[in-house]
XYZ file of C-alpha atoms in Angstrom:
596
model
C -10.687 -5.755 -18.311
C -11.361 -6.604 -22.172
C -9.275 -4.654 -24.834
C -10.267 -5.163 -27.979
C -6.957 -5.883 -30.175
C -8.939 -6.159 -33.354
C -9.140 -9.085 -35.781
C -5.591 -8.379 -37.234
C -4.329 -6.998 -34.341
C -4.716 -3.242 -35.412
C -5.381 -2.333 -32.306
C -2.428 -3.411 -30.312
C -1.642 -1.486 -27.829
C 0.798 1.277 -27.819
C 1.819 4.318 -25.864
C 3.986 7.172 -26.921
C 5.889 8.053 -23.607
C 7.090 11.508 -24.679
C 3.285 12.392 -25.943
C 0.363 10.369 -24.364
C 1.794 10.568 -20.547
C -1.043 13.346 -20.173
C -3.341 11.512 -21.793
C -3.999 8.294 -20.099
C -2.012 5.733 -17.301
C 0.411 3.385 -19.243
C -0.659 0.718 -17.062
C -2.745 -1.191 -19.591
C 0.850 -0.582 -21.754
C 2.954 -2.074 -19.417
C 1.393 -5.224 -19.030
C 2.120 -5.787 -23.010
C 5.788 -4.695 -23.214
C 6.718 -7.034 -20.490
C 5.116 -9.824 -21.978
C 3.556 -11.090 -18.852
C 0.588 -11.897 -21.034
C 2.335 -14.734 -22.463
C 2.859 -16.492 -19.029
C -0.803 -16.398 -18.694
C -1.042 -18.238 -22.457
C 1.444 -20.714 -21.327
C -0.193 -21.276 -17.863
C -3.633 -21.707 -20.203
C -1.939 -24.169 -22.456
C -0.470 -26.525 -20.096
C -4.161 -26.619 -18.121
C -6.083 -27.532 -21.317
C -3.475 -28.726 -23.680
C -5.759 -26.771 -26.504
C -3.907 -26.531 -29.964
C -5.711 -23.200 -30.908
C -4.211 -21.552 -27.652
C -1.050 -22.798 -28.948
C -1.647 -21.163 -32.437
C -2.714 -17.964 -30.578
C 0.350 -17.539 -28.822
C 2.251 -17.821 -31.752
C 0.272 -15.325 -33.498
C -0.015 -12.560 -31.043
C 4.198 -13.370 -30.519
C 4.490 -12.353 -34.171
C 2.377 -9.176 -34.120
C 4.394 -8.183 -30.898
C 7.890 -8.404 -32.193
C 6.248 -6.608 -34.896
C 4.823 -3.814 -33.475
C 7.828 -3.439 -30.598
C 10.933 -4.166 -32.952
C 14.451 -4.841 -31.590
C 15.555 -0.906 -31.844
C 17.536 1.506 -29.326
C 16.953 4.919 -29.848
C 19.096 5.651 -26.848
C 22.618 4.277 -26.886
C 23.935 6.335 -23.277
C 25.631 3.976 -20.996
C 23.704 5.351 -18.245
C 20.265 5.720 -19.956
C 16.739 4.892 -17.664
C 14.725 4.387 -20.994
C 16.315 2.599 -24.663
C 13.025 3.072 -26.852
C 11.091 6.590 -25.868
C 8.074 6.336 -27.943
C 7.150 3.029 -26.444
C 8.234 3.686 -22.968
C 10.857 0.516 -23.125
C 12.476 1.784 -20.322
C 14.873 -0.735 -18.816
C 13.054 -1.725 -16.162
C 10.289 -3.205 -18.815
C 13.192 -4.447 -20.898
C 14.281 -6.329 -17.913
C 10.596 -7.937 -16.933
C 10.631 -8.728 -20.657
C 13.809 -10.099 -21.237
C 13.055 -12.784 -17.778
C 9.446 -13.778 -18.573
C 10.883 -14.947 -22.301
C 13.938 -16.349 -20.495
C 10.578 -18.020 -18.324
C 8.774 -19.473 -21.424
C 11.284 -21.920 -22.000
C 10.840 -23.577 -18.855
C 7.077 -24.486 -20.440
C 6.566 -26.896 -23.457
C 5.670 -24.202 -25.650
C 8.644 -23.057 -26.940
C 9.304 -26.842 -27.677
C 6.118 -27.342 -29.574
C 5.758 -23.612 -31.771
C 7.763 -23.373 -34.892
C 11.304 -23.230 -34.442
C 11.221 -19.788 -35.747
C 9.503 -18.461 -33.717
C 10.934 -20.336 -30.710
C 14.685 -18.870 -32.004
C 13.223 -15.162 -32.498
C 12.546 -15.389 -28.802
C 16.019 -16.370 -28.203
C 17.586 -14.299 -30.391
C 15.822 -11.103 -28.211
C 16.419 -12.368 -25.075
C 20.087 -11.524 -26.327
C 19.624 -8.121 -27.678
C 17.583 -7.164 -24.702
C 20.501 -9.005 -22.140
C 23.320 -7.402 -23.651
C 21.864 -3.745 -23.243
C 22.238 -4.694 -19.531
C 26.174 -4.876 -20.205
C 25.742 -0.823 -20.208
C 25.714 -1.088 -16.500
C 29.169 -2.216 -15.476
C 30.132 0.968 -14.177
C 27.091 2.531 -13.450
C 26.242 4.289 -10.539
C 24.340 3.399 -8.067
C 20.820 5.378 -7.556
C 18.272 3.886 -4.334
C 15.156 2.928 -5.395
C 13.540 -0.462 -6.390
C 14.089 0.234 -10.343
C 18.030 0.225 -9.923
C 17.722 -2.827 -8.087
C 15.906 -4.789 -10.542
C 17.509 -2.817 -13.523
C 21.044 -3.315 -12.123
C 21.406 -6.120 -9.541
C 18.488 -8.576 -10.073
C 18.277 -8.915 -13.866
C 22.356 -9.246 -14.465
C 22.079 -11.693 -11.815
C 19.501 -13.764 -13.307
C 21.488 -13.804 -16.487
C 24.193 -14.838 -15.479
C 22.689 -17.250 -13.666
C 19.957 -18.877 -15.936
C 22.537 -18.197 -18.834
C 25.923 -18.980 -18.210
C 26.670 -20.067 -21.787
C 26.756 -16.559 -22.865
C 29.703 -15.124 -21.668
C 28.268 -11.350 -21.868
C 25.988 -12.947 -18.970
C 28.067 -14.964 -17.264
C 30.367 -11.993 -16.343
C 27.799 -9.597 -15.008
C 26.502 -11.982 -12.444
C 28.715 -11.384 -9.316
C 28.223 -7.558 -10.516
C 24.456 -7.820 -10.036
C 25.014 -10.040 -7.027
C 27.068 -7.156 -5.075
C 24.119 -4.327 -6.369
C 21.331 -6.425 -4.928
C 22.995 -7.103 -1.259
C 23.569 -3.443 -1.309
C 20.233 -2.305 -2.006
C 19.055 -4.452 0.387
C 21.056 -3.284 3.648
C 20.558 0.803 2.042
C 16.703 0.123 1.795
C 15.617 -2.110 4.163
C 17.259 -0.849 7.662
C 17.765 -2.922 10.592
C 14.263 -3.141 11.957
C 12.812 -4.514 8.337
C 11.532 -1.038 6.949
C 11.626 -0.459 3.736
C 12.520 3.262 2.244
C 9.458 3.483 0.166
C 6.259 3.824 3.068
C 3.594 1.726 0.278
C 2.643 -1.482 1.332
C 2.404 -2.158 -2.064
C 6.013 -1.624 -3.185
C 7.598 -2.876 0.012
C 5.993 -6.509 -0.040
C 4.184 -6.526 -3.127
C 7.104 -5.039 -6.039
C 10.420 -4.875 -4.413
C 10.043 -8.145 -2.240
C 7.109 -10.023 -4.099
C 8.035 -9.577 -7.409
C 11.874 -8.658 -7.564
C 13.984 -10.261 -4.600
C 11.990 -13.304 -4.545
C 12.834 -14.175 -8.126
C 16.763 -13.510 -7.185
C 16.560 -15.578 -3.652
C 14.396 -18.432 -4.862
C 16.986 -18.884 -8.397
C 20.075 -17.950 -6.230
C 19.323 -20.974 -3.633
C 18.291 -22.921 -6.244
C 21.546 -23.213 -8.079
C 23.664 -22.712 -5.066
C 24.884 -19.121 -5.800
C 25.803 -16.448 -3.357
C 24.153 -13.501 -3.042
C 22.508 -12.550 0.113
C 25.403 -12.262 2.765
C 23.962 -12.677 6.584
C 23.080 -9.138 7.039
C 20.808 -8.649 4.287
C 19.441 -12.172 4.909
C 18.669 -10.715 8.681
C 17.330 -7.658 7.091
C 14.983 -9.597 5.125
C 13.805 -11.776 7.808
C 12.965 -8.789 9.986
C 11.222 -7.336 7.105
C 8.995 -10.573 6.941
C 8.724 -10.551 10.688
C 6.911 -6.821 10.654
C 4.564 -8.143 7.354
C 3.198 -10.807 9.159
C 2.424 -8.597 12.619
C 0.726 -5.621 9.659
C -0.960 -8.327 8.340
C -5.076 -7.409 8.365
C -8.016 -9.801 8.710
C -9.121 -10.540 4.750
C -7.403 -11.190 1.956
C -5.557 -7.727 1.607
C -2.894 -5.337 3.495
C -4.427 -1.955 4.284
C -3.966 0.112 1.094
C -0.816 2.515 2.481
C 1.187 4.650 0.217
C 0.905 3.611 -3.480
C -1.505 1.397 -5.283
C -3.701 -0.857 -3.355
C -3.149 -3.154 -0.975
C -1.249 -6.862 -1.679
C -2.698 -9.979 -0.864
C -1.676 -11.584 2.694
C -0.849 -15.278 1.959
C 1.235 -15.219 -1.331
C 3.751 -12.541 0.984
C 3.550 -14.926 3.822
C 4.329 -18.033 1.482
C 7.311 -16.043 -0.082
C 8.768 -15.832 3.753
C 8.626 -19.369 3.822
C 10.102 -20.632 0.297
C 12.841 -17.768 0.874
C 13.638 -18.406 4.145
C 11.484 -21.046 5.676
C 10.459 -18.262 8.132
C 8.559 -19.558 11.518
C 6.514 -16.459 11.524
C 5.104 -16.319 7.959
C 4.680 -20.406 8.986
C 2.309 -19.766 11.220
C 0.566 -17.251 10.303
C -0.610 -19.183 7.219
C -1.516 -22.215 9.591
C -3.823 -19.358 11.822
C -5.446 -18.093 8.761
C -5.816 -21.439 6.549
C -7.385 -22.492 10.042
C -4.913 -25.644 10.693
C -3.642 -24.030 13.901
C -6.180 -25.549 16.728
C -3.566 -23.984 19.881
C -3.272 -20.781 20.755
C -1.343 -18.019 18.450
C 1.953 -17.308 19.660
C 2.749 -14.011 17.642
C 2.622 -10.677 19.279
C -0.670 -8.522 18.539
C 0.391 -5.357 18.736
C 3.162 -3.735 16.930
C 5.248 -0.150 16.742
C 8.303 1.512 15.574
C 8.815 4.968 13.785
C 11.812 3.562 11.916
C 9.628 1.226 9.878
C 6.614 3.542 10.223
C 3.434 1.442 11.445
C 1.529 1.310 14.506
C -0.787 -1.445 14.654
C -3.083 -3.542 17.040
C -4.990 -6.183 16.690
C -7.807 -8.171 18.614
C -6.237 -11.686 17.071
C -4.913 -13.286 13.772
C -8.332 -14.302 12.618
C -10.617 -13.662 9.529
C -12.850 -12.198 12.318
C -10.569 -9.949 14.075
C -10.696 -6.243 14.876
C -7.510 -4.212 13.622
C -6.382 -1.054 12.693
C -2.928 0.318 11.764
C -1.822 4.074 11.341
C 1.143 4.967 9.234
C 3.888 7.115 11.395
C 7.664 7.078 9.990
C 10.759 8.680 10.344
C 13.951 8.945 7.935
C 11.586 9.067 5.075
C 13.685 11.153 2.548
C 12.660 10.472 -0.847
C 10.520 7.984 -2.181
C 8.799 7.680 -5.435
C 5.749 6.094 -3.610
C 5.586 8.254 -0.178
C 2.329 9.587 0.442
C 1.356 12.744 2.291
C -0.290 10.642 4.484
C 0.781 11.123 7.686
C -1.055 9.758 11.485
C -3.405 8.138 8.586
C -5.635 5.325 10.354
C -6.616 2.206 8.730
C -9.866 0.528 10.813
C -11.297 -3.038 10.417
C -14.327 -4.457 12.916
C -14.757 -7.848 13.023
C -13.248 -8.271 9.731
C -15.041 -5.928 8.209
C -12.949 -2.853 6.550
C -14.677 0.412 7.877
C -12.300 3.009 7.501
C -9.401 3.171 4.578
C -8.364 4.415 1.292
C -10.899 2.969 -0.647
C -9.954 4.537 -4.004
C -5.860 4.205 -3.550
C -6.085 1.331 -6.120
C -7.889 2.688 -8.998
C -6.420 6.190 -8.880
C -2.553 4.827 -8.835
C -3.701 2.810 -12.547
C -6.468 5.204 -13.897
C -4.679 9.163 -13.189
C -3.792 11.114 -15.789
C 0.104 12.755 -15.166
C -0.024 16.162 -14.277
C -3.561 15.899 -13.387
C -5.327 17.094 -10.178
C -6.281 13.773 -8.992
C -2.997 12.733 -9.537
C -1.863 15.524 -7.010
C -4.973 14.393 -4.673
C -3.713 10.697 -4.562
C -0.360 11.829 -3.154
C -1.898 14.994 -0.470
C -3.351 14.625 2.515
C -6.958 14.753 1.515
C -7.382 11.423 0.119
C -5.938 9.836 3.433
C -7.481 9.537 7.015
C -5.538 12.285 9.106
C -6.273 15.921 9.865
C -6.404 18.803 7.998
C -5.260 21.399 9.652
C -7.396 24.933 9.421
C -9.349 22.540 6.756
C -6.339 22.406 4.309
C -3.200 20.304 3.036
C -0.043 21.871 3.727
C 0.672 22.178 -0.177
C -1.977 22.131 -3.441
C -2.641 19.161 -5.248
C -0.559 20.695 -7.872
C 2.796 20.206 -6.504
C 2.607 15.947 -6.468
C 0.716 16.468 -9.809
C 3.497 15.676 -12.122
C 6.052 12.502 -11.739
C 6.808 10.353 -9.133
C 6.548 10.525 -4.728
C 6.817 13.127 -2.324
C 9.431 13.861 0.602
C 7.240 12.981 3.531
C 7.864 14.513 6.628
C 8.822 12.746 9.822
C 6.026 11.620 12.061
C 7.456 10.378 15.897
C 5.861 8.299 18.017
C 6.719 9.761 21.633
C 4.409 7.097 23.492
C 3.317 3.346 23.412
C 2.101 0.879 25.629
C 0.891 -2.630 25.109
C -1.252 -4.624 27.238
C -3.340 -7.646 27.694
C -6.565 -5.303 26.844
C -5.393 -3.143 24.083
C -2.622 -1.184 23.215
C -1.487 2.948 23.414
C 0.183 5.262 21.294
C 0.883 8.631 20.427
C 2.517 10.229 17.349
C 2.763 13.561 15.695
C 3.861 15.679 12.766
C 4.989 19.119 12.663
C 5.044 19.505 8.700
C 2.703 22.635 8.952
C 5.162 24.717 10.682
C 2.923 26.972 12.282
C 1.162 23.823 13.899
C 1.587 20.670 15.712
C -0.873 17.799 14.586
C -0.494 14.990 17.514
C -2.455 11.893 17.309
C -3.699 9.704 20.175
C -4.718 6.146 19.411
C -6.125 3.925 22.521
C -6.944 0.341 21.098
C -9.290 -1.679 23.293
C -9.158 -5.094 21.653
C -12.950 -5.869 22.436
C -14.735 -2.441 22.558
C -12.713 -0.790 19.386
C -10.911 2.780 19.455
C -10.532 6.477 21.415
C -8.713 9.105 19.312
C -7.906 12.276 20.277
C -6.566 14.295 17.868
C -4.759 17.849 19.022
C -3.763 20.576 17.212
C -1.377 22.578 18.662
C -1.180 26.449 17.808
C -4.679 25.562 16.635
C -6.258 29.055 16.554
C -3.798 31.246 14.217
C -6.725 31.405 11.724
C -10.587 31.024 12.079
C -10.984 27.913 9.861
C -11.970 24.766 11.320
C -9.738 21.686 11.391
C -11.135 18.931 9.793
C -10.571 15.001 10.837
C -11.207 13.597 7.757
C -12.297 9.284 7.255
C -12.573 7.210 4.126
C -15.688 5.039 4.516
C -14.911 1.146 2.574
C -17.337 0.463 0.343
C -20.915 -1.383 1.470
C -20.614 0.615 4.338
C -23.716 2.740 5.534
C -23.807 5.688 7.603
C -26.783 7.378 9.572
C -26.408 10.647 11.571
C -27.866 10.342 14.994
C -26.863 13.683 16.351
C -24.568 16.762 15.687
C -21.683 14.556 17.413
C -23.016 10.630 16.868
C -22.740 8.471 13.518
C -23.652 4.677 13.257
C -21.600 3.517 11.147
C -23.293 -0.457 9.704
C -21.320 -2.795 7.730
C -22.894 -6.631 6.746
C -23.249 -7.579 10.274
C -20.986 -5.206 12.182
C -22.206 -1.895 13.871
C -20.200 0.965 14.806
C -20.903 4.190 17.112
C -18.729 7.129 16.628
C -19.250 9.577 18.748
C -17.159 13.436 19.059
C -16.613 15.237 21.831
C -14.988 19.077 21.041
C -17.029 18.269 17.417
C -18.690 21.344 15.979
C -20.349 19.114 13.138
C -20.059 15.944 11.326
C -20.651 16.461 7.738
C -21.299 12.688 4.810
C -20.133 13.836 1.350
C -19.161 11.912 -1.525
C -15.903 13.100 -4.025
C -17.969 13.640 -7.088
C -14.442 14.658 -8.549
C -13.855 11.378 -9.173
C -16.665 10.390 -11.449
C -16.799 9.283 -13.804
C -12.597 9.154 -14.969
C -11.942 7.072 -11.398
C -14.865 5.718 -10.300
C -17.617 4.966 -13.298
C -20.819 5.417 -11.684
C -22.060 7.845 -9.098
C -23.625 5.374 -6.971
C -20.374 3.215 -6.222
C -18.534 7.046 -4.380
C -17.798 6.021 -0.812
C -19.207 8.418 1.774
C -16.171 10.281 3.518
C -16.801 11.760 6.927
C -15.487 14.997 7.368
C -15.512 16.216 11.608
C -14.975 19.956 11.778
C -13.720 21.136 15.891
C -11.863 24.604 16.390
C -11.117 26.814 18.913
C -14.207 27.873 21.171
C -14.865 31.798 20.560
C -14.029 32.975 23.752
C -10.092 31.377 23.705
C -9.799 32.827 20.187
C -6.635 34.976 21.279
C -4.839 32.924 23.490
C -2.136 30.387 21.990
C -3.953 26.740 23.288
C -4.595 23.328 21.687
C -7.387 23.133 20.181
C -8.591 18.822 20.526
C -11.215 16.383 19.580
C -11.927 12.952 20.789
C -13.675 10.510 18.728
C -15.214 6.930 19.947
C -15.103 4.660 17.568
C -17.441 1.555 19.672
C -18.198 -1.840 18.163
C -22.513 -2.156 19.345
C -22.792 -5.285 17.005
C -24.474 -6.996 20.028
C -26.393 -4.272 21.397
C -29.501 -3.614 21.600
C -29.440 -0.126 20.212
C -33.348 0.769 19.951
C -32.076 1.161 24.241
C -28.630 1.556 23.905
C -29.058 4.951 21.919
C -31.178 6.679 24.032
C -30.071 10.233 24.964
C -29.156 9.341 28.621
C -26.742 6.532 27.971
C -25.291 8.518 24.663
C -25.040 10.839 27.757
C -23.586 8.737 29.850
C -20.720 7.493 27.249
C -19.770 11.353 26.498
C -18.985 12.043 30.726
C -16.881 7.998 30.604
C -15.369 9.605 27.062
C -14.073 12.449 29.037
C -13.043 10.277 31.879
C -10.886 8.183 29.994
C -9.529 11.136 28.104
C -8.203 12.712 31.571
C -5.924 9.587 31.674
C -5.629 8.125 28.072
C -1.716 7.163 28.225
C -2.265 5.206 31.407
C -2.822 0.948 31.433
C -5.867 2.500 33.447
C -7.790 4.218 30.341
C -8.243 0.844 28.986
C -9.808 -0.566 32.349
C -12.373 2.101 32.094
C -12.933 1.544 28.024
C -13.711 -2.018 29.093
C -16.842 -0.679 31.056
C -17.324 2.067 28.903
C -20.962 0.547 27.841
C -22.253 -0.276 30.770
C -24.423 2.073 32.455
C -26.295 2.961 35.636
C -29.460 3.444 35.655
C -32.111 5.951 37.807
C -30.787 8.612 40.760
C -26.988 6.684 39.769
C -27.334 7.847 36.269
C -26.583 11.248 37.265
C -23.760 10.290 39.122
């Protein structure tokens, strides 16, 4: 977006971290205190060689040593933050302090006045030496401390040897980075933080690139050949998550990355095979068949996922289920969430993940919704979270529960699996997922202890946006996206109700008319088992009838038909024989057969 700086740059933008945090997201800050604007001015300049870009960098680069001044306020050796009322915590001083080290491998530097060019040198050694404050620090798990501590002192002393403060923190921030890698990334390729976002995008994307790619480059140690195995696995699970499109499903924190920059990091990192061919598959230069595996599930990484194929056309979906999640500043209560794509079109998700991570205010209620379970695509239990929104309101992440998977199968057809969470304590939600790599998805979804109170549960799903729905009966939705049709059908369903979140206009989303529809499915105990204990369960059928004919395929007797093949199936759902009957699941008998 456009932010209007003002002709003198009155405007320039500035956020007081100990007053505005309730105010607004510092987003739009951090983007100017880590200077990444001026890469963009230097990328502009070198395409068009204009003189007055030239003259504008050098302006704005006045104004912002100006308005952010080479100050500490905090002088702790183990401080997180050095200026308060701009939020120059060190993690921005260390973004800043390597994009400026950056500009200097572009001609502008070269071609500004030398005073400005030396002001940029003389702060990348005021902001450097501040990182001398963690010699003896200790050591905390979480992406910040491994940029803050082990990837910035390594690129200093790397990129600036001359300076002997650098030089002698490099081994130092060397040692830090191998160790966060083998703490937080365990031996499968999980990452500690469940957010696609922050596991590919931030903590391999944007910080342990940087270190490998410079590292490799001038022929330093760093990565010993357990972290570099704990990295390649951690490729090796990206590239079987990866979704048809552009994007990975938007999972834990802010939205999802884009596919083909991860992939080409695998291969300029470690000239990985997998993330190799992946990017021949989907930049279409791969004519034979795809070796890589379709299907994919572990607990200790937390994905289950299944796929039809690797192309821009493929059908997909991936549900989050982890174990060992502890802490993480970018958890989500999202628990059994599913993630659905139909011939590459992206039905069901978290369609607002993006703009609530950079838009919520801290301490707000949407902030609180972002992190709880009703923003995702699992169950609520009774027709509530386990916890308010207030609770995940204020700061960072959540301590997600555990969520096993105690079944999987994969086959040529589709795959099988079956998680659950107990986080409710006087419930059980378990989660069955058959995949049928053709015909789409059966999911039956069991509470367990499901009548203690008279509420209804409620399986809740995120429609994507462009995505229409139209109610064909009390347990039937057709679900139409450009091309692609769905049918979802319920069995155990009392009723299916469309809504919109009008919460979210207009501080989220600016105008009514762009609120995805969210389909809420409300099942419960029947009246009559009210006082026994029992499992209370509800199947839904998620078909693909693109290619159908559905002014015939709808009628009553074949929606008939599919509820007594839906009940079929679900007598032997964890069985390679399930998905022999899903593959015949739409095709019908017709006259006396019908009945039978």
């Amino acid at each position: 977006k456009e932010v209007n700086l003002g002709a003198d740059f009155e405007h320039m933008i500035h956020f007081d971290y100990i007053r505005d945090q309730g105010k607004r997201h510092r987003h739009d800050l951090n983007m100017m205190v880590r200077g990444q604007f001026f890469e963009s001015l230097c990328v502009l300049y070198h395409e068009t060689g204009d003189r007055a870009v030239l003259d504008g960098f050098e302006e704005i680069l006045k104004k912002f040593f100006e308005t952010y001044p080479l100050q500490v306020m905090d002088t702790s050796v183990h401080t997180g933050r050095f200026q308060l009322d701009e939020d120059r915590d060190v993690m921005s001083v260390g973004w800043l302090v390597v994009v400026l080290i950056s500009l200097f491998y572009t001609r502008v530097p070269y071609e500004i006045h030398p005073d400005a060019a030396f002001e940029m040198i003389k702060r990348i050694w005021f902001l450097g030496i501040q990182f001398r404050r963690f010699d003896t620090d200790g050591y905390k798990a979480y992406n910040h401390h491994m940029w803050e501590r082990g990837l910035v002192p390594f690129l200093l002393g790397t990129l600036l040897p001359e300076i002997p403060d650098f030089a002698v923190i490099k081994s130092h921030g060397a040692a830090i980075v191998c160790r966060h890698i083998k703490e937080d990334f365990n031996e499968y390729g999980g990452y500690n933080e469940h957010s696609m976002a922050y596991w590919a995008g931030a903590a391999v994307g944007e910080m342990l690139y940087r270190g490998v790619c410079i590292a490799k480059l001038n022929r330093e140690p760093m990565l010993d050949e357990d972290a570099t195995k704990r990295l390649t696995n951690t490729f090796h699970v990206l590239v079987q998550l990866a979704a048809p499109g552009k994007r990975y499903p938007s999972i834990g924190d802010n939205g999802g990355p884009m596919i083909d920059p991860i992939l080409q990091l695998g291969v300029r990192m470690l000239d990985d095979p997998y993330c190799k061919e992946l990017l021949e598959v989907r930049n279409g230069n791969k004519k034979e068949s795809c070796s890589l595996p379709l299907d994919y599930c572990n607990q200790e990484t937390g994905f289950v996922c299944g796929k039809s194929d690797y192309s821009d056309r493929g059908t997909y979906f991936v549900m989050s289920a982890k174990t060992n999640c502890g802490y993480s500043g970018h958890n989500h209560m999202d628990m059994l969430s599913l993630c659905v794509t139909f011939r590459g079109e992206h039905i069901f998700g978290e369609p607002y993940s993006d703009a609530l991570y950079h838009s919520i205010k801290m301490g707000s209620d949407l902030r609180g919704y972002m992190y709880n379970m009703e923003s995702h695509n699992s169950v609520l239990a009774y027709g509530m979270p386990i916890l308010p929104n207030q609770v995940y309101a204020n700061k960072w992440g959540v301590y997600r529960p555990d969520s096993p998977i105690s079944e999987t199968f994969s086959t040529e057809e589709g795959m099988y699996a079956d998680a659950y969470h107990n986080a409710y304590t006087f419930c059980c939600h378990r989660r069955k997922v058959l995949f049928h790599r053709k015909k789409g998805l059966m999911i039956c979804d069991q509470v367990e202890r499901g009548n203690r109170l008279l509420e209804a549960h409620i399986a809740r799903w995120h429609l994507q946006p462009q995505t229409n729905c139209k109610k064909l009966a009390e347990d039937a939705i057709l679900i139409e996206k450009g091309r692609v049709k769905v049918l979802c059908l319920c069995l155990g369903a009392d009723h299916i109700k469309l809504w919109k979140n009008e919460k979210l206009y207009p501080e989220i989303i600016s105008k009514k008319e762009e609120l995805c529809d969210i389909m809420d499915i409300s099942f419960q105990a029947p009246e009559d088992k009210r006082n026994d204990i029992m499992t209370v369960s509800l199947q839904m059928l998620m078909l693909d009838v693109s290619d159908m004919d559905l002014e015939h395929f709808l009628k009553e007797e074949h929606m008939e038909q599919l509820r007594k093949k839906m009940r079929k199936i679900e007598g032997m759902l964890n069985t390679p024989q399930a998905l022999e009957e899903f593959a015949k699941i739409d095709q019908f008998t017709v006259g006396k057969e019908a009945n039978g």
